[in-house]
């Protein structure tokens, strides 16, 4: 049972800036009659931590709440958080006063919450003697809706900027790689949200060596994008020191474990290609096994060891492994957003379909063509049939143009 039910002290409500903005005084500093009636009809209640203030799917007879003290979270029908924290001045459930519909979300107290409540019965009784209350409520709804629209526009703008920044962190121009490193490459990253947690990179790390990276951060959206930026930066910084990859992975893992209260992690494939010999040295930190084509032969999934992901446990050991790409050898790297893409029947695209697309690629097909084929196949299987993309989709394809004898290209 709720504690501390008592009649409303209007001055306590008006001490909150957010309430004063919704119920402004006139030019003489006096609160309009309709606002006074609406606020004075409310009552104060206490909610202990963990108690629902309103619950998804339930009837809305309890009406509208204004939070006065404490904080609360907004949850969807599955109990997943869908909004930022609510604090003093936040209004909950105002539409329940005039619409007989079930609650569309749950608002749950995180700390002790003190709130003002106006039930539907209280509102109708007060409005029966003064019709101005309906106009006052509609004014509150309008102001709150306008504020939400402005906030959504601001967030959309910030996410758009974040997406452009993230895109700028990923290599888009692969034209100079052939002259610079003796490689042809292409990549694609399609986030499930405005920003994503997948990333790839390819860059010269030392004379005759190209670092090739693909990785997938746990989660999606802004938190994953921020963690992705840290991971990408650490990998590149250590790669430029030309240290053994097992040491690189060890150091990157320990850096990511620092100040990681959310326990986010990264799966990663980090390779160092000897561009003259066509030998790829690599570590695999819990990532999907790549597909490899040697000497323009058929693709096969590389048999390699998978070590632990980066960012969860300090001082993990990682194994350095090798494979030979040779002349015109190609490696195709991808994140699980490719194979786990679902159609409307919730079937996954899977490894078999991926391998089938790779088998249809001509031996001379360049990396851009290979990625385009796979991207089209995944879309035809999922989003073009009406499914929603639920995970970031990232691919990186690299072909070595080296010759072991004489280093001819």
JSON list of C-alpha atoms in Angstrom, two decimals, residues 216-218 227 230-231 234-235 248-268 285-286 307-316 318:
[
{"chain": "A", "resi": 216, "resn": "UNK", "atom": "CA", "xyz": [32.17, -6.19, -32.96]},
{"chain": "A", "resi": 217, "resn": "UNK", "atom": "CA", "xyz": [31.33, -4.44, -29.68]},
{"chain": "A", "resi": 218, "resn": "UNK", "atom": "CA", "xyz": [28.63, -5.93, -27.47]},
{"chain": "A", "resi": 227, "resn": "UNK", "atom": "CA", "xyz": [33.43, 1.70, -26.69]},
{"chain": "A", "resi": 230, "resn": "UNK", "atom": "CA", "xyz": [38.28, 3.29, -27.61]},
{"chain": "A", "resi": 231, "resn": "UNK", "atom": "CA", "xyz": [38.93, -0.21, -28.94]},
{"chain": "A", "resi": 234, "resn": "UNK", "atom": "CA", "xyz": [44.00, 1.18, -28.71]},
{"chain": "A", "resi": 235, "resn": "UNK", "atom": "CA", "xyz": [44.43, -1.43, -31.46]},
{"chain": "A", "resi": 248, "resn": "UNK", "atom": "CA", "xyz": [49.08, -6.29, -28.72]},
{"chain": "A", "resi": 249, "resn": "UNK", "atom": "CA", "xyz": [45.91, -8.20, -27.83]},
{"chain": "A", "resi": 250, "resn": "UNK", "atom": "CA", "xyz": [47.06, -8.61, -24.22]},
{"chain": "A", "resi": 251, "resn": "UNK", "atom": "CA", "xyz": [47.58, -4.86, -23.85]},
{"chain": "A", "resi": 252, "resn": "UNK", "atom": "CA", "xyz": [44.39, -3.84, -25.65]},
{"chain": "A", "resi": 253, "resn": "UNK", "atom": "CA", "xyz": [42.39, -6.22, -23.46]},
{"chain": "A", "resi": 254, "resn": "UNK", "atom": "CA", "xyz": [43.83, -4.78, -20.25]},
{"chain": "A", "resi": 255, "resn": "UNK", "atom": "CA", "xyz": [43.21, -1.20, -21.40]},
{"chain": "A", "resi": 256, "resn": "UNK", "atom": "CA", "xyz": [39.58, -1.98, -22.22]},
{"chain": "A", "resi": 257, "resn": "UNK", "atom": "CA", "xyz": [39.12, -3.69, -18.85]},
{"chain": "A", "resi": 258, "resn": "UNK", "atom": "CA", "xyz": [39.99, -0.41, -17.12]},
{"chain": "A", "resi": 259, "resn": "UNK", "atom": "CA", "xyz": [36.95, 1.65, -16.06]},
{"chain": "A", "resi": 260, "resn": "UNK", "atom": "CA", "xyz": [34.47, -0.70, -17.73]},
{"chain": "A", "resi": 261, "resn": "UNK", "atom": "CA", "xyz": [31.59, -0.81, -15.20]},
{"chain": "A", "resi": 262, "resn": "UNK", "atom": "CA", "xyz": [29.07, -1.81, -17.88]},
{"chain": "A", "resi": 263, "resn": "UNK", "atom": "CA", "xyz": [31.23, -4.88, -18.68]},
{"chain": "A", "resi": 264, "resn": "UNK", "atom": "CA", "xyz": [31.13, -4.24, -22.42]},
{"chain": "A", "resi": 265, "resn": "UNK", "atom": "CA", "xyz": [33.40, -6.37, -24.58]},
{"chain": "A", "resi": 266, "resn": "UNK", "atom": "CA", "xyz": [34.73, -6.69, -28.12]},
{"chain": "A", "resi": 267, "resn": "UNK", "atom": "CA", "xyz": [35.16, -9.65, -30.40]},
{"chain": "A", "resi": 268, "resn": "UNK", "atom": "CA", "xyz": [38.02, -8.95, -32.78]},
{"chain": "A", "resi": 285, "resn": "UNK", "atom": "CA", "xyz": [39.56, -12.73, -29.85]},
{"chain": "A", "resi": 286, "resn": "UNK", "atom": "CA", "xyz": [36.25, -14.59, -29.98]},
{"chain": "A", "resi": 307, "resn": "UNK", "atom": "CA", "xyz": [40.57, -16.88, -27.74]},
{"chain": "A", "resi": 308, "resn": "UNK", "atom": "CA", "xyz": [38.58, -14.88, -25.21]},
{"chain": "A", "resi": 309, "resn": "UNK", "atom": "CA", "xyz": [36.90, -11.58, -26.10]},
{"chain": "A", "resi": 310, "resn": "UNK", "atom": "CA", "xyz": [38.57, -8.26, -25.29]},
{"chain": "A", "resi": 311, "resn": "UNK", "atom": "CA", "xyz": [37.51, -6.12, -22.35]},
{"chain": "A", "resi": 312, "resn": "UNK", "atom": "CA", "xyz": [36.08, -8.52, -19.74]},
{"chain": "A", "resi": 313, "resn": "UNK", "atom": "CA", "xyz": [38.96, -10.20, -17.88]},
{"chain": "A", "resi": 314, "resn": "UNK", "atom": "CA", "xyz": [42.38, -8.71, -17.28]},
{"chain": "A", "resi": 315, "resn": "UNK", "atom": "CA", "xyz": [45.64, -10.48, -18.15]},
{"chain": "A", "resi": 316, "resn": "UNK", "atom": "CA", "xyz": [44.11, -12.89, -20.64]},
{"chain": "A", "resi": 318, "resn": "UNK", "atom": "CA", "xyz": [46.12, -14.65, -26.72]}
]
